[in-house]
Short mmCIF file of C-alpha atoms in Angstrom, two decimals:
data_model
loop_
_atom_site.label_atom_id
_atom_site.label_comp_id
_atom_site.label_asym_id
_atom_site.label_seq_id
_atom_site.Cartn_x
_atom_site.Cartn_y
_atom_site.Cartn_z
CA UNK E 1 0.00 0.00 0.00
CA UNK E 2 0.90 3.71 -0.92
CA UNK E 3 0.52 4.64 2.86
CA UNK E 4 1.28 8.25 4.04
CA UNK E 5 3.19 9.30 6.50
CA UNK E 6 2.40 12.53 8.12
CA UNK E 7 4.02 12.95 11.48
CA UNK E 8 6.24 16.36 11.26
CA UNK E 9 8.32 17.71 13.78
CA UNK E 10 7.08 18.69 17.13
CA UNK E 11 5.81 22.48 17.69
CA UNK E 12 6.87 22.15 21.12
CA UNK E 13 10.23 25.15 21.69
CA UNK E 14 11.89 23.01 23.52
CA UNK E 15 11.39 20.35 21.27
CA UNK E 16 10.12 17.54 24.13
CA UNK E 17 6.88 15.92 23.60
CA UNK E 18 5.07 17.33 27.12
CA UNK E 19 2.17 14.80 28.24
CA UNK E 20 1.55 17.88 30.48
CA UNK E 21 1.15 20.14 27.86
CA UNK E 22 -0.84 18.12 25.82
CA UNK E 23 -3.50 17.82 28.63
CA UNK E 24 -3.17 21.53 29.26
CA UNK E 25 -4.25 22.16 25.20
CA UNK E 26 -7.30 19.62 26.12
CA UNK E 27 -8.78 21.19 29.12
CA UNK E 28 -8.69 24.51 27.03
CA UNK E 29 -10.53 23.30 24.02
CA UNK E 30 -12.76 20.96 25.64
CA UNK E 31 -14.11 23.88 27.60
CA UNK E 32 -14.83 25.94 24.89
CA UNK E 33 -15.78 22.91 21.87
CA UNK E 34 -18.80 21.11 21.69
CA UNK E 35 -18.09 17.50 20.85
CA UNK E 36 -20.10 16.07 17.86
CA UNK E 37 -21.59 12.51 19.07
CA UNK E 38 -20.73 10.11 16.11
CA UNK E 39 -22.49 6.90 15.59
CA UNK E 40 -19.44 5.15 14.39
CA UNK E 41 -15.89 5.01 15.71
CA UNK E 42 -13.81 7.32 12.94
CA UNK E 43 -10.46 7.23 13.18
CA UNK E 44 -8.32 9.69 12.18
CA UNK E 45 -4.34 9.59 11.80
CA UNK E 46 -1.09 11.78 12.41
CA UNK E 47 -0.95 14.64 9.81
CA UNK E 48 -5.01 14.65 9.38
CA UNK E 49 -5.64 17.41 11.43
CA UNK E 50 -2.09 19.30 11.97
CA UNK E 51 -3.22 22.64 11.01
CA UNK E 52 -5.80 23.08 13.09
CA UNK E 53 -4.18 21.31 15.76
CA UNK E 54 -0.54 21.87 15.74
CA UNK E 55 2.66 19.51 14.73
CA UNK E 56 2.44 17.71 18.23
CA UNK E 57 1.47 14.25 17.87
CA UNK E 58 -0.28 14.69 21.64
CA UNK E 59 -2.25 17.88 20.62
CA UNK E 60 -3.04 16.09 17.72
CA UNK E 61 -4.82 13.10 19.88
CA UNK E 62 -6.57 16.19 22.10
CA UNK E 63 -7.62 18.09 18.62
CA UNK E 64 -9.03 14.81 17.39
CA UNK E 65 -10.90 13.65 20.98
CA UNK E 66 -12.30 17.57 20.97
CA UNK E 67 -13.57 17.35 17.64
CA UNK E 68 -15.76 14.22 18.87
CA UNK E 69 -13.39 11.46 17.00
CA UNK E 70 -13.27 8.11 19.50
CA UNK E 71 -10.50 6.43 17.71
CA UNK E 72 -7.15 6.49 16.36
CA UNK E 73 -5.21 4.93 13.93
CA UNK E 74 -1.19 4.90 13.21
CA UNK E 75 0.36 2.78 10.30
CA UNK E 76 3.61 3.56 11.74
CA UNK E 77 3.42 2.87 15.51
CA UNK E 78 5.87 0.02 15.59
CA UNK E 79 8.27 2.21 14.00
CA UNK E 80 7.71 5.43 16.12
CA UNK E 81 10.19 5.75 19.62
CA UNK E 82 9.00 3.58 22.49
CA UNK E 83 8.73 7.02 24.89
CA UNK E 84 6.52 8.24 22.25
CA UNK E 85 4.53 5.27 22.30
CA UNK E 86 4.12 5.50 26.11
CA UNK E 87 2.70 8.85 25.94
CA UNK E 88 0.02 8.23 22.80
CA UNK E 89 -1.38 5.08 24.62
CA UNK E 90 -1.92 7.68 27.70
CA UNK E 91 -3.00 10.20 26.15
CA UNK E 92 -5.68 8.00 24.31
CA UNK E 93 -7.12 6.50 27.36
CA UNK E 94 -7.33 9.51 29.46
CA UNK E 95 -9.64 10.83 26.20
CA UNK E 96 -11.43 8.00 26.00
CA UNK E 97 -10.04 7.21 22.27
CA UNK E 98 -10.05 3.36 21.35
CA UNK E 99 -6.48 2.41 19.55
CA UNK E 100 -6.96 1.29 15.78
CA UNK E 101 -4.65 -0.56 13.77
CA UNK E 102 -0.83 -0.41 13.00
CA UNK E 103 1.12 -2.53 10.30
CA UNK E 104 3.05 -5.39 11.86
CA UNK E 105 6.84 -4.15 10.65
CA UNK E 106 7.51 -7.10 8.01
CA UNK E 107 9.48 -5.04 5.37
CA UNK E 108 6.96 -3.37 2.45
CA UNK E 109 4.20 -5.08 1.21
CA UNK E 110 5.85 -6.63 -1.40
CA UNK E 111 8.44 -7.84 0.86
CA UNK E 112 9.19 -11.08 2.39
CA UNK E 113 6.07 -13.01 1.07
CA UNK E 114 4.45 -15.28 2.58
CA UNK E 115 3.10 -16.96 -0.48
CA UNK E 116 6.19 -18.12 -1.37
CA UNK E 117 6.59 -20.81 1.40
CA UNK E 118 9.95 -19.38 2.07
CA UNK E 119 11.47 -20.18 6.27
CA UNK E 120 13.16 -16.86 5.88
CA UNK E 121 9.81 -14.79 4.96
CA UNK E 122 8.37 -16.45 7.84
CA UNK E 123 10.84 -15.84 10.84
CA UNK E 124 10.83 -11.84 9.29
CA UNK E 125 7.08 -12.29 9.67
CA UNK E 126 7.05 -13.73 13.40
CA UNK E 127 9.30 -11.24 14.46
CA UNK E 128 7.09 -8.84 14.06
CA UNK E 129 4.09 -10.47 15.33
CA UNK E 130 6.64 -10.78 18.79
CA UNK E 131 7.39 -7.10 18.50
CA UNK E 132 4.15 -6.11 17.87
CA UNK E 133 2.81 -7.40 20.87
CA UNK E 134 5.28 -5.54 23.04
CA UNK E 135 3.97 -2.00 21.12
CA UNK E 136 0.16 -3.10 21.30
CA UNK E 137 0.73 -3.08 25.02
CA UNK E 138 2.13 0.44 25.45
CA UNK E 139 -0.68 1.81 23.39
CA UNK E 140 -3.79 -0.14 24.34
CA UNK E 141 -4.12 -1.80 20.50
CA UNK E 142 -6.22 -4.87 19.67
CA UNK E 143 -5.46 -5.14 15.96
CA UNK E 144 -2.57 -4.43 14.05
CA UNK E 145 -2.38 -5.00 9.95
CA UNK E 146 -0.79 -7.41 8.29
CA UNK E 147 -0.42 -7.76 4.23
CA UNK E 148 0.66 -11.39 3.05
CA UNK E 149 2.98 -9.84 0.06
CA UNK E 150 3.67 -10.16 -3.17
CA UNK E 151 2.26 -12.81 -5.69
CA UNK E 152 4.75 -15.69 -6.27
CA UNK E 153 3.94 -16.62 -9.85
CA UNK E 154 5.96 -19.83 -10.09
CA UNK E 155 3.30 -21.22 -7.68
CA UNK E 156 -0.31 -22.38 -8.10
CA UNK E 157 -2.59 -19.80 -6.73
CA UNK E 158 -3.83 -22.90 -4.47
CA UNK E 159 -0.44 -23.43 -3.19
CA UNK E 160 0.58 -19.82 -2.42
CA UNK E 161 -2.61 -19.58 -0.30
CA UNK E 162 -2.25 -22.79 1.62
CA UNK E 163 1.29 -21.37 2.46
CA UNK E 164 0.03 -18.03 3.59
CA UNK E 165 -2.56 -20.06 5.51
CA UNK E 166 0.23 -21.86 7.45
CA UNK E 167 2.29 -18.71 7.83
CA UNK E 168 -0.45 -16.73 9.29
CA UNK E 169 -1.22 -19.80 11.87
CA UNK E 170 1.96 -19.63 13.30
CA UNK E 171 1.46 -15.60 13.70
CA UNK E 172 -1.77 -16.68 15.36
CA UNK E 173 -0.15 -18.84 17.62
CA UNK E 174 2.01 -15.88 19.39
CA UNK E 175 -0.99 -13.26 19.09
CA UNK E 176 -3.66 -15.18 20.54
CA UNK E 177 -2.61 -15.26 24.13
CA UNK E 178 -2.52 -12.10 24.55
CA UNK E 179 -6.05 -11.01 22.91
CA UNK E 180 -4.70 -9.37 19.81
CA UNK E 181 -5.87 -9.83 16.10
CA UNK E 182 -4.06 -9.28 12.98
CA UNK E 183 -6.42 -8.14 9.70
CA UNK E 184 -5.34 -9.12 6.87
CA UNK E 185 -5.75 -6.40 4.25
CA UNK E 186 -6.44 -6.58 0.45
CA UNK E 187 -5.10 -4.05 -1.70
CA UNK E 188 -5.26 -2.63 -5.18
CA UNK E 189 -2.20 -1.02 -5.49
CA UNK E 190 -0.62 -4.02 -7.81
CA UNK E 191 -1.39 -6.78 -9.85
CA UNK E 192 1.65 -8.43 -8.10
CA UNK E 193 0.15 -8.28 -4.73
CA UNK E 194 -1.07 -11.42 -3.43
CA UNK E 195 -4.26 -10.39 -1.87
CA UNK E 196 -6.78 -9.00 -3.62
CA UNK E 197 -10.09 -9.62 -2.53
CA UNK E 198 -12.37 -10.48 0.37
CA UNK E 199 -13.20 -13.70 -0.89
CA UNK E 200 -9.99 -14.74 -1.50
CA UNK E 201 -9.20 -12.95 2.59
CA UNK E 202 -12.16 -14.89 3.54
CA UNK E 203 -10.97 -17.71 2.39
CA UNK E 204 -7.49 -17.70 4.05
CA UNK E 205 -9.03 -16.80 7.52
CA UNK E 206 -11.13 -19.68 7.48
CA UNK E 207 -8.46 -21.60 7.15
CA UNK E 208 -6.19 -20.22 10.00
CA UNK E 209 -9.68 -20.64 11.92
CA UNK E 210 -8.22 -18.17 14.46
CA UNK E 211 -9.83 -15.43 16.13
CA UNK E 212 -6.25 -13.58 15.83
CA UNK E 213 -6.96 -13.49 12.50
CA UNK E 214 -9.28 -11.74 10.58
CA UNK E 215 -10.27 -9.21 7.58
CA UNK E 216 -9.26 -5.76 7.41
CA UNK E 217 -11.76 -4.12 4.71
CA UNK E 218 -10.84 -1.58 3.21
CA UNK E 219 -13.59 0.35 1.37
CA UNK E 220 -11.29 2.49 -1.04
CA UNK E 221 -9.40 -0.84 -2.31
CA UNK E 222 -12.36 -3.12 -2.49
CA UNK E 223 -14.35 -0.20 -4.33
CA UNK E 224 -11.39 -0.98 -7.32
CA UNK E 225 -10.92 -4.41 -7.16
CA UNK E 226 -14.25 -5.66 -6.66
CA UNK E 227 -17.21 -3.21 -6.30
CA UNK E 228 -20.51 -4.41 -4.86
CA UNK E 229 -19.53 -3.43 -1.30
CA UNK E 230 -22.06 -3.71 0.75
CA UNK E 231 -23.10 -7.69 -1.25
CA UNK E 232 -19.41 -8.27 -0.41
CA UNK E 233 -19.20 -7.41 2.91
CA UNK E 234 -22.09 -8.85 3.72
CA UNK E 235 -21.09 -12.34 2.58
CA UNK E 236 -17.29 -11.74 4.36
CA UNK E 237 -19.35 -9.87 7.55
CA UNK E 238 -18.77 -12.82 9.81
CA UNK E 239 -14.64 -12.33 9.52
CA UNK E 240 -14.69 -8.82 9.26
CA UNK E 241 -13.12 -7.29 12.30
CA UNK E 242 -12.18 -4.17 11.08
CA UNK E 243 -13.16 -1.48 8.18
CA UNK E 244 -11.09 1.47 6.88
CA UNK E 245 -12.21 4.55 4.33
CA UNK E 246 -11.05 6.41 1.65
CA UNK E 247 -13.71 7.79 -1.53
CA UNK E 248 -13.17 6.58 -5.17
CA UNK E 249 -11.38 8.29 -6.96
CA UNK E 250 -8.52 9.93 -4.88
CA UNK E 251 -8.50 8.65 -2.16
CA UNK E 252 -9.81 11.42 0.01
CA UNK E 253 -12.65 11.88 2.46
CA UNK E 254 -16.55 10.59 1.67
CA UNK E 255 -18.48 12.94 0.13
CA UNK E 256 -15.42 13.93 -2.64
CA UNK E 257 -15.76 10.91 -4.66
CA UNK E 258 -18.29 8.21 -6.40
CA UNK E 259 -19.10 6.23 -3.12
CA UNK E 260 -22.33 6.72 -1.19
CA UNK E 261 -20.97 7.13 2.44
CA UNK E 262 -23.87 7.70 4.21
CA UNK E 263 -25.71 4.40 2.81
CA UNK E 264 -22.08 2.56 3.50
CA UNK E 265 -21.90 3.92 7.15
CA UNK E 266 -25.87 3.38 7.71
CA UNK E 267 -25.69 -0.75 6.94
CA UNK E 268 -22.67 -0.98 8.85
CA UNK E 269 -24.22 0.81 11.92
CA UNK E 270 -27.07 -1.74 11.47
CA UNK E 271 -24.98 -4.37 11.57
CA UNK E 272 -24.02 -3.60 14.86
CA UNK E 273 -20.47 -2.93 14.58
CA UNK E 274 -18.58 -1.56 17.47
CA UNK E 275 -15.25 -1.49 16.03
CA UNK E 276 -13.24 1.15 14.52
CA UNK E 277 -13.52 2.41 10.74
CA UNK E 278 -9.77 3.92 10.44
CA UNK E 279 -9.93 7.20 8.00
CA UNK E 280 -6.88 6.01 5.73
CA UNK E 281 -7.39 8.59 3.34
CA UNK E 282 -5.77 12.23 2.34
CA UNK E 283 -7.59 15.22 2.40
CA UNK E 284 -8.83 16.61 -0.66
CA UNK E 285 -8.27 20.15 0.27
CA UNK E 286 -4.98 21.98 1.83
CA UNK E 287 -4.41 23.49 5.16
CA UNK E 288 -7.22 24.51 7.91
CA UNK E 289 -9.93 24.65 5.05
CA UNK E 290 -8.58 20.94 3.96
CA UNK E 291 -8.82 19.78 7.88
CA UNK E 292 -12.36 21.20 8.36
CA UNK E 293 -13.67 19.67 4.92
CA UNK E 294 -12.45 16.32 6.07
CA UNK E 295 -14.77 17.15 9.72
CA UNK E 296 -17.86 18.59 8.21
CA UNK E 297 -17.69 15.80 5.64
CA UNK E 298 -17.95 12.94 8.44
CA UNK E 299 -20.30 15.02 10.02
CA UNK E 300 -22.62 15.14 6.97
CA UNK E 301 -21.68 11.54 5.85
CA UNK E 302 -22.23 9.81 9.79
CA UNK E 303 -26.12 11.67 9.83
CA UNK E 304 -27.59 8.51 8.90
CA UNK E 305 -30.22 8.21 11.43
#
């Protein structure tokens, strides 16, 4: 996946990340913000909202909790420094915010496939399931991404799932005692990706048979490979544990592309899903203007009821 990065350097003049600070900026604008009450759990990432809020990754978190977001999501957690880690997972539960997903740190997704069968793939693989474990802890997570990898063509589509199958057992086996899930993600950024849709994820998590393991679905991916979203996620619903956005074409917020959002958001809410739909998308517009397009457009998208 063409993931962005958007942490920036910290707005704080003496250059420490303050945990005091942070909760000095969220007693200010809670007093003076009224909250929106979503239906769902949106949740935004690093970068989303840093004009508005500042370069601070804590202020950030407070911005986000003030603006009525419950959740938050960070691709690159397992990469970001442990201290920093420490202080997001406070900061999130003294908000109230439930942690989303990170990617388990396996090399890119076209790296170090497990469709190929290969011992060395694998041990990359379970070393980051171990190490993922030990940053799911400091920041209250439950589910962390995973993406299989690339396709290996000299093998029979058959055979390269079976081997992913076996991989992802054995990441199973490490997560499972400790209550955490990895969701496996399709994607549509290449042909030579090895998962593509969520029959072919629903598939593979049947046969791990694990409830560490289940399907991230991505709207914005399955909306190009596949279409028919809500038919497809109703027949993949039962292995569905978590669901991320992003509007068709662009991949920016709902309401700037050819998806209809607010009929999306309205099943799912019917469905009776409590989990978190991570807003892995860009912003359509620049600066504050960009920022509070992206709110107003969850706003108008989440008024379902």
């Amino acid at each position: 996946m063409k993931r962005r990065s958007f942490i920036q350097k910290t707005a704080l003049s003496s250059g420490a990340l303050s945990l005091t600070g942070a909760l000095s900026y969220a007693n200010t604008f809670t007093n003076t913000v009224n909250a929106h009450l979503f239906n769902l759990k949106y949740a935004p990432h690093l970068g989303m909202f840093k004009h508005l809020a500042g370069d601070d990754p804590i202020d950030q978190l407070n911005f986000m909790a003030d603006q009525g977001f419950t959740a938050f999501e960070d691709n690159n957690m397992m990469k970001r420094d442990i201290a920093l880690q420490e202080k997001m997972g406070e900061a999130l539960v003294k908000r109230g915010m439930t942690m989303g997903v990170f990617v388990v740190d396996k090399g890119g997704n076209m790296e170090n496939t497990l469709a190929a069968g290969k011992q060395e793939h694998l041990d990359i693989f379970l070393d980051g399931c171990r190490r993922a474990v030990d940053t799911a802890k400091r920041v209250n997570a439950k589910w962390m991404t995973v993406v299989p990898g690339g396709y290996e063509r000299n093998l029979p589509i058959g055979i390269q799932n079976a081997n992913v199958i076996e991989a992802l057992r054995r990441g199973a086996e490490i997560l499972e005692p400790h209550g955490l899930t990895m969701v496996l993600e399709p994607l549509s950024d290449s042909p030579d990706l090895h998962l593509q849709t969520s029959e072919q994820t629903y598939l593979i998590c049947k046969g791990v048979d694990s409830p560490s393991c289940k399907i991230l679905y991505d709207i914005y991916h399955m909306q190009k490979n596949e279409g028919h979203l809500i038919h497809n996620m109703s027949l993949t619903w039962d292995e569905i544990a978590y669901i991320q956005i992003g509007d068709n074409p662009g991949r920016n917020e709902p309401t700037t592309g050819e998806i209809n959002y607010r009929n999306v958001f309205k099943w799912i809410h019917e469905k009776g899903f409590d989990g978190v739909l991570g807003m892995e998308h860009g912003n359509s517009k620049d600066g504050k203007e960009g920022e509070q397009a992206v709110i107003d457009a969850y706003k108008h998208e989440d008024n379902f009821l």
